[in-house]
Structure formats: structure tokens, C-alpha cells
XYZ file of C-alpha atoms in Angstrom:
728
model
C -52.310 19.641 -0.644
C -53.732 17.120 -2.588
C -58.266 18.098 -2.817
C -60.251 16.745 -0.552
C -62.149 13.614 -2.189
C -65.951 12.728 -1.751
C -66.409 10.476 1.563
C -69.308 7.479 1.955
C -72.669 8.765 3.126
C -73.436 8.051 6.540
C -75.920 4.538 7.440
C -78.948 5.909 8.800
C -79.813 3.417 11.597
C -83.650 4.987 11.394
C -83.011 3.405 7.065
C -82.722 0.241 8.433
C -86.282 0.321 8.972
C -87.757 1.884 6.172
C -85.280 -0.129 3.956
C -85.061 2.836 0.978
C -83.303 2.248 -3.259
C -81.363 5.564 -1.403
C -80.611 4.106 1.817
C -80.186 0.702 -0.471
C -77.954 1.703 -2.825
C -75.438 4.339 0.647
C -75.314 -0.110 1.919
C -73.768 -0.999 -2.415
C -71.464 1.562 -2.040
C -70.287 1.214 1.543
C -69.411 -2.672 0.422
C -67.864 -1.708 -2.531
C -65.732 0.412 -0.688
C -64.990 -2.816 1.758
C -64.256 -4.980 -1.629
C -62.025 -2.986 -2.324
C -59.664 -2.225 0.498
C -60.167 -5.788 0.717
C -58.617 -6.435 -2.943
C -55.735 -3.334 -2.184
C -55.513 -5.578 1.530
C -54.215 -8.397 -0.068
C -52.332 -7.380 -2.200
C -50.255 -5.539 -0.663
C -49.510 -8.627 1.967
C -48.219 -10.653 -1.305
C -45.914 -7.478 -2.124
C -44.730 -7.085 1.649
C -43.886 -11.143 1.654
C -41.763 -10.697 -1.751
C -40.124 -7.509 -0.636
C -38.819 -9.143 2.898
C -38.608 -12.159 0.248
C -35.810 -9.804 -2.003
C -34.511 -8.603 1.267
C -33.249 -11.538 2.573
C -31.692 -11.905 -0.454
C -30.115 -8.847 -1.075
C -28.673 -10.112 2.647
C -27.542 -12.428 2.256
C -25.837 -11.071 -1.304
C -24.650 -8.020 0.656
C -22.864 -11.125 3.041
C -21.542 -13.447 0.518
C -19.704 -9.835 -0.992
C -18.371 -9.171 2.796
C -16.572 -12.228 2.943
C -15.277 -12.178 0.065
C -13.576 -9.323 0.451
C -12.177 -10.694 4.463
C -11.208 -13.766 2.758
C -8.543 -11.573 0.254
C -5.865 -10.278 1.693
C -3.012 -8.585 -0.496
C 0.211 -8.999 -0.705
C 3.118 -6.278 -1.847
C 6.068 -6.413 -3.473
C 8.470 -6.848 -1.368
C 9.887 -8.271 2.301
C 7.679 -5.845 3.786
C 4.912 -2.870 4.002
C 4.270 0.270 4.731
C 2.389 1.971 6.874
C -0.046 3.328 3.812
C 0.094 0.121 2.224
C -1.042 -1.448 5.458
C -3.541 0.995 6.163
C -4.629 -0.309 2.504
C -4.449 -3.937 3.139
C -6.925 -4.205 6.141
C -9.086 -1.986 4.072
C -11.081 -4.815 3.101
C -11.522 -6.525 6.042
C -13.168 -3.494 7.306
C -15.294 -2.515 4.623
C -16.294 -6.266 5.021
C -16.707 -5.387 8.608
C -19.202 -2.665 8.081
C -21.101 -5.242 5.607
C -22.015 -7.689 8.225
C -23.318 -5.316 10.579
C -25.134 -2.850 8.500
C -27.380 -6.355 7.267
C -27.739 -8.269 10.867
C -29.404 -4.720 11.980
C -30.747 -5.011 8.021
C -31.981 -8.866 8.987
C -33.757 -7.554 12.463
C -35.828 -5.325 10.247
C -36.438 -7.449 7.956
C -37.425 -10.576 11.186
C -39.314 -7.477 12.578
C -41.450 -6.700 9.607
C -43.798 -10.904 9.775
C -44.506 -8.972 13.182
C -45.346 -5.887 12.752
C -46.305 -5.789 8.687
C -47.491 -8.928 7.607
C -49.977 -10.439 10.388
C -51.524 -7.055 11.440
C -52.721 -6.970 7.982
C -53.553 -10.629 7.492
C -55.662 -10.482 10.841
C -57.170 -7.115 10.158
C -58.234 -8.384 6.800
C -59.960 -11.487 8.604
C -60.989 -10.724 11.789
C -62.816 -7.601 10.109
C -63.634 -7.787 6.310
C -64.390 -11.481 7.279
C -66.868 -10.847 9.658
C -68.320 -8.171 7.828
C -68.473 -10.049 4.594
C -70.552 -12.943 6.862
C -73.037 -10.315 7.875
C -73.647 -9.390 4.654
C -74.355 -12.613 4.169
C -76.505 -12.991 7.030
C -78.391 -9.684 5.632
C -79.113 -10.285 1.906
C -80.290 -14.200 3.880
C -82.098 -12.461 6.242
C -83.662 -9.669 3.200
C -84.577 -12.778 1.283
C -86.523 -14.276 3.651
C -88.098 -11.346 5.092
C -89.600 -10.002 1.542
C -90.565 -13.898 1.146
C -92.978 -14.054 3.913
C -94.259 -10.110 3.612
C -95.266 -11.364 -0.470
C -96.796 -14.495 1.565
C -98.305 -12.686 3.765
C -99.917 -9.793 1.377
C -101.109 -12.689 -0.654
C -103.438 -13.900 2.457
C -107.049 -14.159 0.574
C -109.821 -11.659 3.603
C -111.831 -15.047 3.465
C -109.708 -16.329 6.218
C -110.358 -16.997 9.781
C -109.743 -14.247 11.933
C -107.272 -16.646 14.262
C -105.049 -17.257 11.747
C -104.703 -14.078 10.015
C -104.135 -12.786 13.498
C -101.330 -15.493 13.576
C -99.705 -14.928 9.911
C -99.818 -11.008 11.601
C -97.957 -11.992 14.312
C -95.484 -14.466 12.194
C -94.317 -10.897 9.939
C -93.888 -8.861 12.337
C -91.119 -11.566 14.300
C -89.720 -11.978 10.549
C -89.881 -7.594 9.941
C -88.564 -7.892 13.381
C -86.005 -9.566 13.063
C -84.902 -8.436 9.697
C -84.371 -4.732 11.242
C -82.342 -5.775 13.996
C -80.005 -7.823 11.225
C -79.896 -5.330 8.978
C -79.003 -2.545 11.795
C -76.082 -5.475 13.032
C -74.818 -5.203 9.718
C -74.600 -1.878 8.906
C -73.225 -0.844 12.813
C -70.470 -3.667 11.266
C -70.131 -2.047 7.328
C -69.359 1.271 9.462
C -67.346 -0.106 12.235
C -64.537 -1.516 9.835
C -64.738 1.451 7.362
C -63.594 3.434 10.340
C -61.283 0.865 11.939
C -59.025 0.832 8.917
C -58.137 4.126 8.565
C -56.114 2.918 12.160
C -56.084 -1.068 12.032
C -54.644 -0.582 7.781
C -51.691 2.341 8.030
C -50.516 1.280 11.831
C -48.203 -1.832 10.605
C -47.357 0.079 7.428
C -45.649 3.227 9.678
C -44.471 0.843 12.074
C -42.390 -0.992 8.880
C -41.525 2.255 7.538
C -40.200 3.068 11.360
C -38.252 -0.391 11.146
C -36.883 1.099 8.002
C -35.893 4.830 9.388
C -33.926 2.637 12.163
C -32.205 0.860 9.533
C -31.110 3.632 7.478
C -30.352 5.518 10.442
C -28.315 2.767 11.710
C -26.528 2.999 8.448
C -26.477 6.684 9.335
C -24.476 6.222 12.521
C -21.270 3.692 11.363
C -20.585 5.537 8.152
C -19.979 7.787 11.420
C -18.223 5.716 13.172
C -16.190 4.142 10.125
C -15.262 9.034 8.269
C -11.536 7.993 10.925
C -10.704 5.260 9.065
C -12.290 6.856 5.403
C -9.866 9.834 5.876
C -7.063 7.133 6.841
C -7.615 5.080 3.698
C -8.357 8.030 1.279
C -4.748 9.625 2.866
C -3.488 6.197 2.229
C -4.288 5.923 -1.282
C -3.328 9.133 -2.489
C 0.136 8.627 -0.988
C 0.093 5.427 -2.139
C -0.366 6.501 -5.744
C 1.751 9.008 -5.612
C 4.755 7.018 -4.776
C 3.364 4.348 -7.176
C 4.251 6.966 -10.319
C 7.484 7.352 -9.181
C 8.145 4.205 -8.927
C 6.326 3.203 -12.071
C 8.204 5.831 -13.987
C 11.768 4.371 -12.810
C 10.575 0.253 -13.309
C 10.140 1.872 -16.922
C 12.763 3.516 -17.803
C 14.638 0.482 -16.601
C 12.773 -1.727 -18.274
C 13.838 0.640 -22.017
C 18.100 0.132 -20.614
C 16.938 -3.466 -19.991
C 16.174 -3.361 -24.275
C 18.367 -1.434 -25.628
C 22.302 -3.149 -23.377
C 20.980 -6.219 -21.749
C 24.536 -6.968 -20.157
C 25.042 -3.757 -19.001
C 22.375 -4.162 -16.392
C 22.649 -7.409 -14.754
C 22.127 -8.576 -10.846
C 24.916 -8.380 -8.987
C 24.264 -11.984 -8.190
C 25.798 -14.470 -4.784
C 27.185 -16.796 -8.336
C 29.852 -15.674 -10.557
C 27.882 -17.136 -13.546
C 24.578 -18.896 -13.854
C 21.522 -18.878 -17.240
C 20.430 -21.187 -19.325
C 23.016 -24.327 -20.652
C 22.408 -27.438 -22.627
C 23.680 -30.809 -21.016
C 24.883 -33.519 -23.669
C 22.913 -36.843 -21.980
C 23.842 -40.573 -23.812
C 20.792 -42.370 -23.686
C 21.253 -46.389 -24.726
C 22.365 -47.532 -28.429
C 24.672 -45.020 -28.463
C 22.095 -42.363 -28.867
C 22.717 -38.829 -27.348
C 19.711 -35.821 -26.186
C 20.577 -32.646 -25.297
C 18.287 -30.917 -22.180
C 18.001 -27.412 -21.035
C 19.450 -26.537 -17.571
C 20.160 -23.393 -15.604
C 23.121 -24.113 -13.733
C 25.495 -21.636 -11.510
C 28.796 -21.724 -11.060
C 30.716 -20.065 -7.845
C 34.477 -19.753 -8.738
C 35.920 -20.127 -5.142
C 33.991 -23.967 -4.518
C 34.831 -24.557 -8.937
C 30.872 -26.158 -7.982
C 28.572 -26.008 -10.937
C 25.001 -27.289 -10.446
C 22.731 -28.622 -12.794
C 18.559 -28.064 -12.395
C 16.503 -28.865 -15.299
C 14.107 -26.171 -16.074
C 12.102 -25.927 -19.448
C 10.309 -22.896 -19.600
C 6.999 -23.902 -22.062
C 6.310 -26.780 -19.492
C 7.332 -23.989 -16.535
C 8.032 -27.252 -14.556
C 11.268 -29.433 -13.653
C 11.740 -31.554 -15.254
C 13.979 -33.869 -13.344
C 16.905 -33.765 -9.903
C 19.714 -31.264 -9.512
C 22.512 -32.572 -10.045
C 26.056 -30.650 -9.275
C 30.022 -31.094 -9.795
C 33.101 -29.462 -8.844
C 35.043 -28.228 -12.051
C 38.541 -29.499 -12.719
C 39.425 -28.053 -16.047
C 37.104 -26.281 -19.085
C 37.545 -26.451 -22.307
C 36.304 -25.302 -25.733
C 35.068 -27.346 -28.534
C 36.266 -26.774 -31.227
C 33.330 -25.916 -34.449
C 34.803 -29.157 -36.108
C 34.125 -31.026 -33.721
C 30.495 -31.505 -32.929
C 27.364 -30.158 -35.038
C 26.436 -27.842 -32.151
C 27.366 -24.066 -32.385
C 28.429 -22.598 -29.268
C 29.712 -26.130 -27.056
C 32.263 -26.329 -24.887
C 33.543 -28.733 -22.216
C 33.936 -29.710 -18.607
C 36.116 -32.341 -16.560
C 34.750 -32.734 -13.423
C 36.848 -33.972 -10.060
C 33.786 -36.203 -9.143
C 32.186 -37.351 -11.933
C 34.363 -39.358 -14.366
C 33.815 -38.241 -18.632
C 33.464 -34.928 -20.177
C 30.266 -33.208 -20.130
C 29.383 -30.996 -23.279
C 27.504 -28.297 -22.666
C 25.996 -26.293 -25.046
C 25.623 -21.962 -24.715
C 22.948 -19.136 -26.223
C 25.500 -16.965 -27.932
C 28.964 -17.021 -28.356
C 28.891 -14.231 -26.529
C 27.465 -16.452 -23.270
C 30.155 -19.737 -24.366
C 32.410 -16.288 -23.134
C 31.031 -15.159 -20.621
C 31.157 -19.015 -18.780
C 34.702 -19.544 -19.904
C 36.024 -17.042 -17.943
C 33.683 -17.811 -15.031
C 35.386 -21.141 -15.293
C 39.251 -19.956 -15.477
C 38.579 -17.890 -12.531
C 38.201 -15.071 -13.535
C 35.475 -13.097 -12.607
C 33.219 -10.841 -14.697
C 32.922 -7.399 -14.460
C 29.072 -6.213 -13.280
C 27.788 -3.156 -14.181
C 26.959 -0.858 -10.869
C 24.894 1.844 -11.296
C 25.307 4.269 -14.212
C 25.275 7.653 -12.561
C 25.026 10.638 -15.293
C 28.545 12.000 -17.336
C 28.759 15.109 -14.850
C 28.482 12.754 -11.998
C 31.804 13.609 -10.056
C 32.042 16.997 -10.385
C 29.583 17.891 -7.893
C 31.459 17.636 -4.013
C 30.436 17.805 -0.447
C 32.988 20.542 -0.205
C 32.766 24.892 0.435
C 31.572 25.085 -3.547
C 29.548 22.386 -2.719
C 27.198 24.191 0.055
C 27.322 27.254 -1.463
C 25.781 26.164 -4.385
C 22.597 24.586 -2.270
C 22.505 27.378 0.350
C 22.221 29.368 -3.192
C 18.987 27.067 -3.778
C 17.089 27.329 -0.962
C 17.529 30.854 -0.438
C 16.118 31.992 -3.437
C 13.314 29.178 -3.058
C 12.092 29.916 0.622
C 12.174 34.387 -0.399
C 10.241 33.734 -4.090
C 8.726 30.133 -4.079
C 7.587 29.380 -1.601
C 4.302 29.010 -2.150
C 4.569 28.223 -6.059
C 2.143 24.574 -6.205
C 4.207 21.881 -7.306
C 7.391 22.877 -5.896
C 10.189 20.337 -6.633
C 7.245 17.936 -8.287
C 7.263 19.797 -11.344
C 10.538 19.898 -13.853
C 12.482 23.169 -15.082
C 13.397 22.370 -18.827
C 16.627 20.661 -19.214
C 18.409 23.091 -20.809
C 17.845 25.899 -18.166
C 19.004 23.365 -15.688
C 22.230 23.041 -17.275
C 22.965 25.990 -18.006
C 22.136 26.908 -14.559
C 24.535 24.123 -13.406
C 27.325 25.420 -15.138
C 26.810 29.777 -13.798
C 26.367 28.706 -10.386
C 29.458 25.618 -10.671
C 31.999 27.946 -12.237
C 34.759 29.649 -9.904
C 34.705 33.345 -11.345
C 31.184 32.867 -11.066
C 30.510 31.776 -6.915
C 33.324 34.110 -5.778
C 31.345 37.973 -7.253
C 27.756 36.502 -7.351
C 26.264 35.570 -3.877
C 22.678 35.195 -4.568
C 20.888 33.978 -7.501
C 19.052 36.154 -10.380
C 15.375 36.571 -10.262
C 15.458 35.720 -13.710
C 15.600 32.147 -13.041
C 12.433 30.738 -12.854
C 12.135 28.324 -9.012
C 11.290 25.206 -10.658
C 14.973 25.784 -12.797
C 16.303 26.450 -9.689
C 14.398 23.643 -7.624
C 15.431 21.248 -10.839
C 19.093 22.927 -10.197
C 18.708 20.980 -6.315
C 18.429 18.137 -7.258
C 20.316 17.619 -10.043
C 23.561 18.816 -7.871
C 22.665 16.592 -5.842
C 22.298 13.519 -8.108
C 25.715 14.887 -9.471
C 27.473 13.298 -6.011
C 30.032 10.753 -6.469
C 27.674 8.813 -4.589
C 24.258 9.546 -3.149
C 24.036 11.948 -0.019
C 22.769 9.326 2.378
C 25.577 6.575 0.877
C 25.455 3.478 -0.303
C 26.653 1.101 2.771
C 24.153 2.664 4.254
C 21.109 2.118 1.850
C 20.062 -1.368 3.455
C 19.772 0.149 7.098
C 18.155 2.749 6.745
C 15.526 1.077 4.747
C 15.509 -1.812 7.605
C 14.752 1.288 9.891
C 11.416 2.102 7.662
C 10.145 -1.661 7.549
C 10.359 -1.893 11.744
C 7.223 -2.213 13.427
C 6.437 1.172 15.016
C 6.953 5.376 14.092
C 9.250 5.924 17.308
C 11.705 2.497 16.610
C 12.187 3.786 12.942
C 12.635 7.132 14.056
C 15.602 5.757 16.918
C 16.925 3.831 14.223
C 17.058 6.561 11.967
C 18.446 9.210 14.027
C 20.939 6.558 15.405
C 22.060 6.406 11.185
C 21.719 9.684 10.503
C 24.947 9.880 13.287
C 26.706 7.115 11.856
C 27.311 9.533 7.848
C 30.201 11.263 7.715
C 29.978 14.900 8.687
C 29.478 16.679 5.603
C 26.865 14.343 4.522
C 25.236 14.998 7.910
C 25.703 18.904 8.028
C 24.101 18.641 3.694
C 21.511 16.349 4.897
C 20.604 18.625 7.822
C 20.141 22.169 5.794
C 18.066 20.278 2.981
C 16.017 19.008 5.298
C 15.178 21.977 7.619
C 14.148 23.930 4.178
C 12.038 20.956 2.787
C 10.028 21.395 6.726
C 10.257 24.873 5.864
C 8.472 23.834 2.627
C 5.944 21.314 4.106
C 4.594 23.767 6.615
C 3.484 26.157 3.041
C 1.437 23.499 2.134
C -1.500 24.572 1.948
C 0.093 27.195 -0.989
C 2.656 24.640 -2.258
C 0.396 21.867 -2.611
C 3.731 19.302 -0.862
C 2.656 16.953 1.739
C 5.888 15.745 3.466
C 4.615 12.539 2.278
C 4.669 14.865 -1.541
C 8.131 15.223 -0.141
C 9.502 12.319 0.680
C 8.131 10.954 -2.958
C 10.433 13.916 -4.617
C 13.556 13.482 -3.110
C 13.468 9.447 -1.187
C 15.314 8.827 -4.840
C 17.870 11.245 -5.102
C 19.140 11.357 -1.249
C 19.061 7.236 -1.522
C 19.358 6.071 -4.817
C 20.414 2.738 -5.036
C 23.751 1.245 -6.032
C 22.136 -1.417 -8.287
C 19.887 -0.382 -10.904
C 16.625 -3.863 -10.383
C 13.257 -4.591 -9.731
C 13.276 -4.688 -6.517
C 16.195 -1.986 -5.855
C 12.681 0.268 -7.553
C 10.314 -1.863 -5.297
C 12.076 -0.502 -1.992
C 11.587 3.155 -3.165
C 8.752 3.645 -1.118
C 10.884 2.651 1.838
C 13.085 5.336 0.611
C 10.326 7.823 0.515
C 9.196 6.955 4.436
C 13.039 7.513 5.810
C 12.679 10.424 3.801
C 9.396 11.408 5.832
C 11.210 10.364 9.197
C 14.336 12.964 8.545
C 11.640 16.350 8.021
C 9.174 15.508 10.116
C 11.977 14.906 12.923
C 13.805 16.620 12.002
C 14.683 19.713 15.136
C 15.881 16.243 16.957
C 17.159 13.931 14.920
C 20.100 16.845 13.751
C 20.208 18.899 17.190
C 20.370 15.773 19.550
C 23.007 12.628 19.901
C 20.582 9.627 19.447
C 20.377 7.747 22.421
C 22.798 4.424 21.458
C 24.839 2.316 23.342
C 28.650 2.621 22.849
C 29.303 3.989 19.724
C 31.374 3.713 17.341
C 33.805 6.373 18.062
C 34.424 4.918 21.771
C 34.905 0.948 20.229
C 37.213 2.736 18.398
C 39.401 4.664 21.280
C 38.151 1.159 23.222
C 40.286 -1.178 20.963
C 42.950 1.899 20.641
C 43.874 1.831 24.471
C 43.029 -1.891 25.592
C 43.057 -5.109 23.006
C 39.921 -6.667 25.203
C 37.018 -4.206 23.707
C 34.809 -5.930 21.820
C 34.418 -5.990 18.067
C 32.848 -4.283 15.809
C 30.725 -5.820 13.068
C 31.472 -4.811 9.486
C 28.646 -2.817 8.830
C 30.202 -0.046 11.098
C 32.119 1.117 8.703
C 35.617 3.318 8.811
C 35.871 5.881 11.306
C 38.730 9.211 10.727
C 39.972 10.780 13.902
C 40.019 14.992 13.096
C 43.308 16.620 15.248
C 43.287 20.572 15.243
C 46.775 21.410 13.335
C 49.206 24.347 13.463
C 48.440 27.949 11.923
C 50.935 27.251 9.440
C 49.695 23.800 8.080
C 46.014 25.776 8.340
C 46.359 26.626 3.411
C 47.602 22.780 3.079
C 45.759 21.287 5.224
C 42.738 23.077 3.422
C 43.206 23.033 0.336
C 43.368 18.867 0.501
C 39.967 18.696 2.643
C 38.098 20.156 0.189
C 39.196 18.048 -2.817
C 39.179 15.069 -0.187
C 36.629 12.697 -1.725
C 33.079 11.524 0.084
C 34.134 8.099 0.913
C 38.210 9.526 2.777
C 35.781 11.468 5.128
C 33.738 9.062 6.861
C 32.812 9.637 10.168
C 30.784 12.153 11.866
C 30.760 9.565 14.989
C 34.106 11.157 17.254
C 32.402 14.471 17.080
C 29.188 13.446 17.797
C 31.172 11.531 20.278
C 32.897 14.712 21.851
C 29.774 16.714 22.084
C 27.796 14.196 24.053
C 30.999 14.296 26.494
C 30.140 18.087 26.708
C 34.516 18.294 25.131
C 34.395 22.168 24.550
C 35.372 22.168 20.225
C 35.116 25.512 18.277
C 33.663 24.965 15.207
C 34.316 21.158 14.789
C 32.835 20.166 10.979
C 34.582 18.613 8.052
C 33.833 22.009 6.240
C 36.350 23.984 8.913
C 39.353 24.265 7.550
C 40.793 23.556 11.016
C 40.339 20.049 10.928
C 42.397 17.917 9.470
C 41.785 13.846 8.716
C 43.380 11.147 9.920
C 43.877 8.167 8.498
C 45.135 4.632 8.812
C 48.692 3.684 6.595
C 47.634 3.882 2.989
C 49.282 4.626 -0.605
C 47.024 7.544 -1.730
C 46.295 5.000 -4.878
C 45.770 2.130 -4.251
C 47.625 -0.295 -6.641
C 45.837 -3.220 -7.660
C 46.696 -6.790 -5.611
C 49.786 -5.252 -2.612
C 49.265 -7.114 0.788
C 48.087 -5.766 3.543
C 47.362 -6.173 7.461
C 44.169 -5.790 9.728
C 45.234 -2.958 11.817
C 41.319 -4.227 14.850
C 39.642 -7.052 13.828
C 36.539 -7.146 12.316
C 33.338 -10.111 12.462
C 32.201 -10.229 9.260
C 28.099 -9.517 9.240
C 27.660 -10.460 5.615
C 28.583 -13.708 3.438
C 30.613 -11.642 1.506
C 32.816 -10.108 3.874
C 35.771 -11.387 6.125
C 35.922 -12.316 8.970
C 39.529 -11.422 10.828
C 41.896 -10.293 14.000
C 43.870 -6.868 14.092
C 46.809 -8.164 12.179
C 45.766 -10.408 10.303
C 47.738 -10.693 6.717
C 45.648 -10.429 4.060
C 46.985 -11.282 0.564
C 46.008 -10.155 -2.954
C 44.111 -6.792 -1.807
C 42.556 -4.171 -4.005
C 39.880 -1.547 -4.434
C 36.057 -3.113 -4.111
C 33.113 -2.430 -6.845
C 31.303 -0.612 -3.099
C 32.405 1.792 -1.584
C 34.088 2.613 1.756
C 35.665 -1.124 1.083
C 38.504 -3.370 -0.493
C 38.507 -6.656 -1.331
C 41.255 -9.155 -0.257
C 42.033 -13.019 0.251
C 42.643 -14.682 3.994
C 43.557 -18.685 3.793
C 42.442 -19.154 0.666
C 39.051 -17.268 0.860
C 38.088 -13.659 -0.931
C 35.772 -11.471 0.937
C 35.474 -7.579 1.539
C 37.320 -5.649 4.249
C 36.799 -2.361 5.453
C 39.119 -0.307 3.913
C 39.843 1.738 6.806
C 40.641 -1.657 8.926
C 44.287 -2.202 7.194
C 47.592 -0.540 6.477
C 49.045 -1.470 3.268
C 52.628 -3.337 3.442
């Protein structure tokens, strides 16, 4: 507690008559206190006004800050955003709304501050302290008057007439009485002001503080309301950061590969050849100049497009020009001063156009392209060990062993699947697991192997498959499904796509998702949430066919696909998708009637199963195990049979009693054969061919995209579903 200070002495009314020196001293102390209070209130009013002005400036600055937040819009890389990115993008508007709401309350406090603080203080200073000052002036004036009259009266001669003396005495009595009354009034006013300041001065300050408390409480309520969004945003930020780390390493890896060998990582382009060329242009008086153009060439239409463009200026230098190629001839070195030149003749333009490539290799590529020979673009290169892993009995056995080891010995280990094992140990474990002799003798992975080595081996084995578990041809469809507006639509579409995967792929995916769901259920111990597992397994299960920045930017949607598969694994793998007529029904009805609706070419080739006789079991067992991932391409018939409740025993592709029936075609394709369409197909992309049943194709040969052939129809070359044709 603060020590008590001595208060002001009381002013007794009875002392006004005596007007003693002690009374005057006591009165002076009261006057000094009033003067001190007056100065303090004056300074306080000044500071209060400065505070209100500063609060107004602060509010104005915060509103401007909120407006800036509200006006900014995030633009993410890619054609769609994840839920986390959407949450982060709208966070700035949420921040702005909170700040504006807070500043609205601040302005109400500021507007009230003038009424509850400044006005009452000014009124107290003017009406009370001001009145006390006026009373003091009057008291001082009457004191002077009384003292003067008294001194004059006392100086009167005693020889004056009695009547004069009596009159003087009466006058002095009147002045004394008036002085006494003024003194009483002054003492009363002084003490009144001293008492009033205890409440009339403090009460406005209390009201102002109450306004501050109301403002801060409003901020507290806003913080409580903001809590749910803050939690959601924190999770979204963490998920986005996790995805960024994975994406950044992929982009950095691609950048290093491009630095080391840029020609092996060219993107697949709709054009046969494209790049910068210098084009010789003739000027007046026989002069020539070389203008830089970005040129594209399409071999089918023989169309060359030339766009004048200079990277230094960052803009186009003229209008685009397009010509139809007639011929292309290499320019001899001794016929022109420039290097790497070739001449182009156009059908629709007279004369010869001389072009300069950027290097000898660049000229060779342009020359080959314009001669009608397409360059071989590099597709996604898997590791050297790819192709040794298969979705066969051994493959399932390896994955099951790894899963069993993880779930029995390391389900609670922190960073499960994120922490990477030593590569040499991983390769050694894989070699043991993939050794047929070891596989037959050992049922489990022995305890000497660390969990991180086992998890890395499982991921590596999945990456060693000839193609990703969720298949190249479904990549775009899965990514498109992840970009749908709501979660229900995404789940439904992915459910449908999973049941379009080949049986073995779906079985392996089912096995893996059950395991990952179990891992996620123990996330409090292993710290691996569904989102974290999506980051780890997205690129593994859906690795892109082309290594491009755009493909890497889609990794976040690959992660979302895996998250949906984990969260909804029971529904997706154990129920038939609720879709319109399935692909298998389309195929069966197409056999019965030519009036069936033709399927899209995006509906990949179908495969029929039938039960073989016991004498054929062993032979077919080997053929199924050794078949490639592309040759077992349909799960739709099995789904169709199950959806119609037809009794089937062990209808899956790992059953040795099943045989794959495929349209008539050679075991190994020889290039440039003729083929006949078994079914009709409508193209969904420019690179695909539309055709009817019975159509004859020329120059049919394998394409770079799994499950597709390339052929020529009426002079146009395009893609054909592999199992829609038979070779002649």
C-alpha cells in the first residue's frame, strides 16, 4: 500500500471572523493545491487531445494496412489450387476483415473519448476552479477595502463630533460585515472545489478507461472468433510448407539435370521443332540483315511460323509470319559468311529464305525435322533398376513383408516413411527380397534391418515398377479429379478412376492404402499425418511421364489424391463406384450390337478374363506372372461381374486360374504394320485418331505412351488405343 500523505487542514468558518495569520496560511495551502490541480488538468486535457489524435492516426494507418491486405490476391502456379492454398489465399481478406472490425470499435472509443474525458475535464476546470479563482479575486479585493477603511477609521481624531464618529463606526461595521460574508463564501467555495475534484475529476478518467477496456475486450472476442480459422490456416500453412519442401527438391533436381544435359530433357511439344533462328532479310540497295525469330514447325501441315522476338528488349519486333514448307537445303559453309545456315523454300512465298541455327547440332535437328523425321524426345527416365520389379507374386510378397515388418516393429517410429535409409543398405535389402531363393525360404524380414531401411526399400520397389502404380495414362484424370471444387466430387471421381486401374494395380494400391491408413491412425506417435503421407507417396505412386516444372507443380495435387485414397480407402476399394454404364458394359454391349455408344479414347483398352482348364493352369500361371503392366489393363470386367452379383471365386489377376484374353496381335510388335479397328473410338485430344469399327490403319507401330499405338489414317498420324485393333 502507498503511504498516506498529510491532507490539507480544514478551514473553519469561525476563523473567517478572526482572520488570523494561521488562517491565512491554511487558506494559502488550499489556494496552492487548487492552482496545482488547475495546471494538472490543463496539461491532462492537452495530453488527452494528443492521445486521441494519435489513436486516429493509428486507426487510419491500420485501415490502410487492412485495405492493402484485402486488395492483394495470391496467384498460384498451375491451373487449380489445393484446399490449403485456397485457405491461405483468403487469409489476407480474413486478416483485413478482423483489422477493420477492430478499427471500427476503436473509432467508437475515440468518438466517445471527447465526451467522456475532454468535455467533463474542461467543464470542471472552467466552472469549478474558475469560480474559485473569481471568488479569490473578490476576497482579495474586499480584504484590501476592509483593511483600508479600518486604517482610515482608526486614524480619525477623537475630537470629532460624536455624530461623525458614530457614522464612521457604522460604516466600518458594514465593511467588516461584507468582508466577513465574502470570506465565508470564499472559504466555502475553496473547500467545495477541493471535495468536488475527488469525483468530478476522476470520474471522466474512469469512463475513458472503461472505453479502453471495452475496446480491448472486443479485440479478445474477435480473437476467440478468429481461433477456428487460425487453426485451419496453421494446418494449411504447414501442409503447404511440407509440399513445398518436396516440390523444391524435385524442381532443383530437374534444374541440375537440365544443366548437365539439357537436350535429354526437352519437353514434349505439339510442334515437331521449335526454337530461335536468325532469318536473313533483304533491305534496300542490296543490303541484308539478320533478324532473330522464334520459329515453330509442324511436320504434318509443313507449316513454319516465325515470330520476330528479341529477349534483350523483351518484346516482339514485328508481325508473325507463317509459310508452308516446300523444301529445306543445308547451306554450304563456303557459300555464305555465316555458320549453321540452311535454305528454306516455301509453297506460298517466292524465293529462298536463309536461316541461321544456333549451333551445328541445332541445325541438324531443324534439318531432320523439316525432312519429316521427328526427333526422339526424352520421356521420363526411371532408374537403371526399373523393369526388374513387377506386380507379380514376388512383388506382392515383397510389399507384404515390408508392411508386416513396419506394422509389427515400427508403427510408432517418428518420421515413418519420411526418414530415409542408407542407400547401400536399402539396395542390399532389395536384392535379398528380390532373390527367388531367399523369397522362398524366408517369410519375414529379420530384425537386423532398421525400419527406415525397410520403408525406403518399399518406396524404392514401387519406383522400380515399369510404370507408376497409378499408371501414366490416368495421370491427367487423377489430377483433374483432385482439382474439382468439393471434396465429395473429388472422392467420387477418384473412386471411379481407381476401379479403372488394372486388377493387380488396384490390389497393390488397396494393400498399400490400408497400411498407410494404419500408419496415419498412429500419427500422434509417429508424427505422420495423412497430409504428411500424401507428401511422401504422391510422387512415388503418380510419378510424371515427363520431367517438367509444370509436372512438378502438380505434385501437390498428386499428394491430395493419395490423401483422399487414405482417408476413404474402405469405401474406394471395397465398394463399386456409383457411375453410369461402366467400360466393361460398353465393351460387352459393343460385341452384341454395333449401335452401342462409342467409348472415348481415354477409356483405356479392356481385358477379359475366363477360367482355364486344369491342364492349362501351370502354363498360364507363368504367362500371367511374366506379363507386363501394360498387358493387364482392365479391372472393369471384374467390377462389372461383382456389381451384378455373379458368383466368382478369386476373381483377381494374382489367381493362376485366370487367363488374359486379348485381341489378336503379335507378342512382339514389329514396326509399320497394317491393322484393323475392332471397335469405334472418338478422339478426345488432337494427338488421337477418331475411327469406326473396321477402319484400316497404315504404318502402325509402338508409341512412347504406354497402352497406345501410333498409326496413319487418311494421311494423318495419331494415337490409337492398343487393344482396339488387330494386326493384319
